mmCIF file of N, CA and C in Angstrom:
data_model
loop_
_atom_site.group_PDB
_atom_site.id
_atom_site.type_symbol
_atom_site.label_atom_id
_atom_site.label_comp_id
_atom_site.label_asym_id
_atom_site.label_seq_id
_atom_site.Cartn_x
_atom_site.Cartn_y
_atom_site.Cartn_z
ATOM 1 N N UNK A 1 0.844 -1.183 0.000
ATOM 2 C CA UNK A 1 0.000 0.000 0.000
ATOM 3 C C UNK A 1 0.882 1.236 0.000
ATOM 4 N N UNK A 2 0.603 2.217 -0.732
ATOM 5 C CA UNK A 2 1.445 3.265 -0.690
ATOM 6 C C UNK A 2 0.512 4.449 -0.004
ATOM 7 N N UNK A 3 1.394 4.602 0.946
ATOM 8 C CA UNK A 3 0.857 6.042 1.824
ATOM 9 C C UNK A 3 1.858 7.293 2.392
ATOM 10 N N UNK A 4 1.668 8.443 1.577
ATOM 11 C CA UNK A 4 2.654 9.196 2.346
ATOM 12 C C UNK A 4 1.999 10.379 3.015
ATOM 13 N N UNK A 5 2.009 10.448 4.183
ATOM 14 C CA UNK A 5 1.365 11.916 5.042
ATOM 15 C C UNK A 5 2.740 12.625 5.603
ATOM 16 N N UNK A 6 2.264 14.068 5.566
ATOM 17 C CA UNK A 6 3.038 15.105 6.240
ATOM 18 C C UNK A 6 2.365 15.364 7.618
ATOM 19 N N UNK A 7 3.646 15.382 8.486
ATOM 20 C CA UNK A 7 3.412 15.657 10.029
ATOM 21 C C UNK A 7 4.611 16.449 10.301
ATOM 22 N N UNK A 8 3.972 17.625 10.638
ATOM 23 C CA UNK A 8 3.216 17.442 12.290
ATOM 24 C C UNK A 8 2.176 18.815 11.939
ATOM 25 N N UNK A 9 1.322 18.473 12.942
ATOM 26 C CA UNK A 9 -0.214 19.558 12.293
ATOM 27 C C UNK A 9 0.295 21.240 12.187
ATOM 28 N N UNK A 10 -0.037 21.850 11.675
ATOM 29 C CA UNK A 10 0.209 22.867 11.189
ATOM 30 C C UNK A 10 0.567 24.148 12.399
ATOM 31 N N UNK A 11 0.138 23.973 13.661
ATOM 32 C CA UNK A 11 1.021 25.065 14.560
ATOM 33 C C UNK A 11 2.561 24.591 15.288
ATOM 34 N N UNK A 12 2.273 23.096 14.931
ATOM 35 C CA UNK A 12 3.789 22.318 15.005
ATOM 36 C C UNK A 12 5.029 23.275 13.529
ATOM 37 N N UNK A 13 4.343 22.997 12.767
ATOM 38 C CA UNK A 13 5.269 23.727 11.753
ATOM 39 C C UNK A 13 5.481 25.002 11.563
ATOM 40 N N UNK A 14 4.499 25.905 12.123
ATOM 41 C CA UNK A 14 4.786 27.182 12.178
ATOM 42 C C UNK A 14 5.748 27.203 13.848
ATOM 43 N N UNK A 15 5.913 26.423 14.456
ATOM 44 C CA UNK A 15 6.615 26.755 15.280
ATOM 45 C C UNK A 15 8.184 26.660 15.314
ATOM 46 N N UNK A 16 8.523 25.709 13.950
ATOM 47 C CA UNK A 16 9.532 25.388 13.528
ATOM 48 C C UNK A 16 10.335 25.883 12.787
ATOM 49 N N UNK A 17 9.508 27.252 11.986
ATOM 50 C CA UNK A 17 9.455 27.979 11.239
ATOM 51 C C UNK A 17 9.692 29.256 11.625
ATOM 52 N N UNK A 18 9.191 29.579 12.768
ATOM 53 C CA UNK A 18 9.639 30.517 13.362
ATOM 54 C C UNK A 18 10.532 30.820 14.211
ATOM 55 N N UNK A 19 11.287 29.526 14.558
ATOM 56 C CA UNK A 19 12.071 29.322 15.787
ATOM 57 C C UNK A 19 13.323 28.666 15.058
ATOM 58 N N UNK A 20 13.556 28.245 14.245
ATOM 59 C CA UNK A 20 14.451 27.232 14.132
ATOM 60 C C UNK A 20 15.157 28.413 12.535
ATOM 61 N N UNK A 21 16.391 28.344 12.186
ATOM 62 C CA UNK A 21 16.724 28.720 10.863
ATOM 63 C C UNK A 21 16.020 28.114 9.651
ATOM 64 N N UNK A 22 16.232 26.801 10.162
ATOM 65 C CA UNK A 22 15.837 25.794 9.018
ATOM 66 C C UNK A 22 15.462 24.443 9.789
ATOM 67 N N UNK A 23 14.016 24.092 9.414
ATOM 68 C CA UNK A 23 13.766 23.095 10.208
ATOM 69 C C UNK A 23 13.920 21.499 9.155
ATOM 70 N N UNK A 24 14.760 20.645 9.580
ATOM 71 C CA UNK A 24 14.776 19.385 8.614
ATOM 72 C C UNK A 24 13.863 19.044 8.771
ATOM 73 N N UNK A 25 13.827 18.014 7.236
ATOM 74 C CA UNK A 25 13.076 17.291 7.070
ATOM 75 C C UNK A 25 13.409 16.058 6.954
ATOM 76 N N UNK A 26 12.617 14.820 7.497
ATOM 77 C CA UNK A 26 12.940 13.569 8.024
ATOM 78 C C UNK A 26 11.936 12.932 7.671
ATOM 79 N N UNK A 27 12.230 11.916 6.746
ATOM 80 C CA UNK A 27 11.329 10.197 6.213
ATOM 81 C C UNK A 27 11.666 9.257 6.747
ATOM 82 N N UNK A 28 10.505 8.880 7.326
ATOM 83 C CA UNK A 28 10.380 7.591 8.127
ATOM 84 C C UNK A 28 9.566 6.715 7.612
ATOM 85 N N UNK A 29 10.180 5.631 6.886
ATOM 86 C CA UNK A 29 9.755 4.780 6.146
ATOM 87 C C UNK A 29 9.826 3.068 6.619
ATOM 88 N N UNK A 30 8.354 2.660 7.011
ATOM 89 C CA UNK A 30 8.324 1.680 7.858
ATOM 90 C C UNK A 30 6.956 1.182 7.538
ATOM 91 N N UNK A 31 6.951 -0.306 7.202
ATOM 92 C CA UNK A 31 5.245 -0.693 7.326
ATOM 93 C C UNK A 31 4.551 -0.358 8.039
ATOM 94 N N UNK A 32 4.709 -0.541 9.513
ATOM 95 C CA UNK A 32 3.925 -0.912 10.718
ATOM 96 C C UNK A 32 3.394 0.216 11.320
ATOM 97 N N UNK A 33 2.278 0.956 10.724
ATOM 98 C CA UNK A 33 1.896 2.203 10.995
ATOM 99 C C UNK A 33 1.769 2.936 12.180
ATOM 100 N N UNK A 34 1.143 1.785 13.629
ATOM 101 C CA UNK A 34 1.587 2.704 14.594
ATOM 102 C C UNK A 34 2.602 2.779 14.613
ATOM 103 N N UNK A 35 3.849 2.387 14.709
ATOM 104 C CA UNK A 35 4.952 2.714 14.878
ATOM 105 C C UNK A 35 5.565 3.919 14.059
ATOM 106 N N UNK A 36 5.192 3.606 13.033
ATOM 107 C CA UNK A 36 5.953 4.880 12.174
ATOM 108 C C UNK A 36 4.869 6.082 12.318
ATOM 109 N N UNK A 37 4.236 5.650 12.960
ATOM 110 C CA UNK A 37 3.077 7.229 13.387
ATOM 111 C C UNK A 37 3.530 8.383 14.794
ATOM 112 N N UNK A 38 4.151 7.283 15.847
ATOM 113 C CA UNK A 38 4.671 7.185 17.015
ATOM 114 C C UNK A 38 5.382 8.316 16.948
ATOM 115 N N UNK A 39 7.067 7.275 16.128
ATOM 116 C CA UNK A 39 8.138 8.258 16.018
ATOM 117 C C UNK A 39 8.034 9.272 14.931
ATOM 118 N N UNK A 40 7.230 9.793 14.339
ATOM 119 C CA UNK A 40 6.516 10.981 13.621
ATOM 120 C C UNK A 40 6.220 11.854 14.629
ATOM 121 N N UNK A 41 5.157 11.591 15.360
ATOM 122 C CA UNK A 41 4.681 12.276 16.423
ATOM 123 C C UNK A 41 5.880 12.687 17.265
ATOM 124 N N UNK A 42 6.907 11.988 17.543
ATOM 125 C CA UNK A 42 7.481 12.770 18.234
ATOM 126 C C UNK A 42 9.043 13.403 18.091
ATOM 127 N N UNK A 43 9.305 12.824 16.730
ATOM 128 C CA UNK A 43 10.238 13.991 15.830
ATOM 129 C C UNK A 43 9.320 15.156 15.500
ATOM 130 N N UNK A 44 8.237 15.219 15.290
ATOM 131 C CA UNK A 44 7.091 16.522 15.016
ATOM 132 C C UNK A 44 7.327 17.433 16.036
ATOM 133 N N UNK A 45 7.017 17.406 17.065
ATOM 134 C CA UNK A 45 7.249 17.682 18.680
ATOM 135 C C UNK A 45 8.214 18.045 19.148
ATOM 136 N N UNK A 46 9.185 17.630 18.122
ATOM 137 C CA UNK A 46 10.819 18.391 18.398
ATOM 138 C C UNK A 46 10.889 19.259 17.918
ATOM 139 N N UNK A 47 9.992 19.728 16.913
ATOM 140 C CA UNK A 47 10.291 20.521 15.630
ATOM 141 C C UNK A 47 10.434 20.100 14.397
ATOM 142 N N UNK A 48 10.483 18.680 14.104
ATOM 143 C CA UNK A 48 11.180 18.544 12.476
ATOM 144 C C UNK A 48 10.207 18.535 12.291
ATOM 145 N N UNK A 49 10.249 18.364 10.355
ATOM 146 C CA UNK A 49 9.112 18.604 9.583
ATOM 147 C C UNK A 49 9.307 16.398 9.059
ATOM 148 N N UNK A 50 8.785 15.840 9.167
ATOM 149 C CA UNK A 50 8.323 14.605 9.068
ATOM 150 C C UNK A 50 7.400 14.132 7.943
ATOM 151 N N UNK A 51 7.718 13.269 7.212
ATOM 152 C CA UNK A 51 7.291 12.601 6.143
ATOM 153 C C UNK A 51 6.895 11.122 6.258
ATOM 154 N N UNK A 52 6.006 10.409 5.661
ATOM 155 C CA UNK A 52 6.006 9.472 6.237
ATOM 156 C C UNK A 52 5.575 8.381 4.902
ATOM 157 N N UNK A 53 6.369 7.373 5.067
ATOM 158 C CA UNK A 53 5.514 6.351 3.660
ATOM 159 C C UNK A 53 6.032 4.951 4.498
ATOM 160 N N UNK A 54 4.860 3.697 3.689
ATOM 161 C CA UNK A 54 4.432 2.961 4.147
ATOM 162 C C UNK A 54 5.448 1.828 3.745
ATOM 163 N N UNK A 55 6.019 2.075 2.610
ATOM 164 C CA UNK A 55 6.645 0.881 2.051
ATOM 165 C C UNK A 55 7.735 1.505 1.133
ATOM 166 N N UNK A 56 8.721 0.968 0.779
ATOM 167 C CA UNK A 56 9.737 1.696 -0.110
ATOM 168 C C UNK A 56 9.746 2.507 -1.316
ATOM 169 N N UNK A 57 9.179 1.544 -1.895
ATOM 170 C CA UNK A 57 8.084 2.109 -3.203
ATOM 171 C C UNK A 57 7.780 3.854 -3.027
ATOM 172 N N UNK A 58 6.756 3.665 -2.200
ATOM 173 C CA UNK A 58 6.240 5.298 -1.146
ATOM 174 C C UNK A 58 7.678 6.276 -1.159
ATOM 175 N N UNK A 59 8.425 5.301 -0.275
ATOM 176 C CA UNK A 59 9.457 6.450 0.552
ATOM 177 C C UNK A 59 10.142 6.982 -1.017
ATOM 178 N N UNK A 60 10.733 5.901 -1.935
ATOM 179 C CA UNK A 60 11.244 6.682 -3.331
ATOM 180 C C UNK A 60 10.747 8.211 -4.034
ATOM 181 N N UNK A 61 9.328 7.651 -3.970
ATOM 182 C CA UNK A 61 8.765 8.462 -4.829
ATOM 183 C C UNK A 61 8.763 9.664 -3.650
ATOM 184 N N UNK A 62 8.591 10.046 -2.459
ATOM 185 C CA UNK A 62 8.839 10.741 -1.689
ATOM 186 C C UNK A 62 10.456 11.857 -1.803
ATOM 187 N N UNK A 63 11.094 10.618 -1.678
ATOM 188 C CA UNK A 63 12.748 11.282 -1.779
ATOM 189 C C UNK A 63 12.717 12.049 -3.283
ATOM 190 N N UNK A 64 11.559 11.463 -4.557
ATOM 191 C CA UNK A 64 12.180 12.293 -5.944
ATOM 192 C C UNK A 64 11.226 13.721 -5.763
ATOM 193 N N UNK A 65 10.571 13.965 -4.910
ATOM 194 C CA UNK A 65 9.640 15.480 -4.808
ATOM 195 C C UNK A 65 9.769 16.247 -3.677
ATOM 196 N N UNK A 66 10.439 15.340 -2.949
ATOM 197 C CA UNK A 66 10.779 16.169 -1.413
ATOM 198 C C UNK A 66 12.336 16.324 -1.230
ATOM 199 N N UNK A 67 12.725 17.299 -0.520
ATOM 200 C CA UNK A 67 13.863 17.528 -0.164
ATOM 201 C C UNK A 67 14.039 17.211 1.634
ATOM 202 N N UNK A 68 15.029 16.317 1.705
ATOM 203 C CA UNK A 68 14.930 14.930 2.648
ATOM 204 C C UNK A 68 16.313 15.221 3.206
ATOM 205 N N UNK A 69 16.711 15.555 4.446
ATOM 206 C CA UNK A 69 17.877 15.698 5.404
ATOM 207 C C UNK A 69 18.525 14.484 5.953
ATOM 208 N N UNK A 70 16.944 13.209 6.147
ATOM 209 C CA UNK A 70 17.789 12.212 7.127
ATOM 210 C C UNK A 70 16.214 11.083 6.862
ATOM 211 N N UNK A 71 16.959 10.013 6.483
ATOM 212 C CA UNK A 71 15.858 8.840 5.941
ATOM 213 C C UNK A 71 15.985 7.885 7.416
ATOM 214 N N UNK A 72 14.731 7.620 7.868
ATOM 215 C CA UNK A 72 15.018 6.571 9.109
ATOM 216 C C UNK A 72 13.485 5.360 7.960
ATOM 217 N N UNK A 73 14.371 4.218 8.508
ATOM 218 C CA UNK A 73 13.891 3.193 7.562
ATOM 219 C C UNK A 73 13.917 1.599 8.248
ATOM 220 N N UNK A 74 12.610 1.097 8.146
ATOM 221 C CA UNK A 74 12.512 -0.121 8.630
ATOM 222 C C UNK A 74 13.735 -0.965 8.036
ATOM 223 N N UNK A 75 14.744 -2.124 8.228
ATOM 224 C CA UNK A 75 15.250 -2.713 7.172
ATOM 225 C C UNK A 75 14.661 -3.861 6.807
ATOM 226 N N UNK A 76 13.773 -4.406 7.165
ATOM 227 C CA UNK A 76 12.775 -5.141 6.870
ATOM 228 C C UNK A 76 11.456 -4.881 6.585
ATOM 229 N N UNK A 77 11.244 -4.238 4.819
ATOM 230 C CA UNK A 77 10.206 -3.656 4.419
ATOM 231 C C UNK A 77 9.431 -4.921 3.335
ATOM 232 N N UNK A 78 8.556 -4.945 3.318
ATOM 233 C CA UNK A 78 7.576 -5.914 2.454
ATOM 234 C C UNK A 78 8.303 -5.734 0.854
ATOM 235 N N UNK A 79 8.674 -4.645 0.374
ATOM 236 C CA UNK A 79 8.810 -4.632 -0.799
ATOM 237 C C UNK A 79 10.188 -4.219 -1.029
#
């Protein structure tokens, strides 16, 4: 299944935005959705700007339209 959402809700990112020079951005690419929802939620919460896809496939097509600082990645992905 391919799924990619942006996190963290929108006064998370204006806070990152206003506070930070430059806030990274970080893909976390992992089947197991709570989990990769988890550590979203709370790289969000730090400030980063968070990306998220379900399966590799996802995270690719992610990395060719997004500009991506730091890939955290299941190594055991379905595809």
């Amino acid at each position: 299944s391919e799924q990619s959402n942006v996190v963290p809700p929108p006064e998370m990112a204006y806070f990152a935005r206003k506070h930070c020079a430059v806030a990274a951005t970080i893909l976390i690419i992992d089947d197991e959705d709570r989990l990769r929802g988890l550590l979203a939620r709370i790289l969000a919460l730090e400030g980063y700007v968070v990306l998220e896809a379900a399966d590799a496939r996802a995270g690719l097509k992610t990395l060719e339209r997004e500009e991506v600082q730091l890939v955290i990645s299941d190594v055991k992905l379905p595809d």
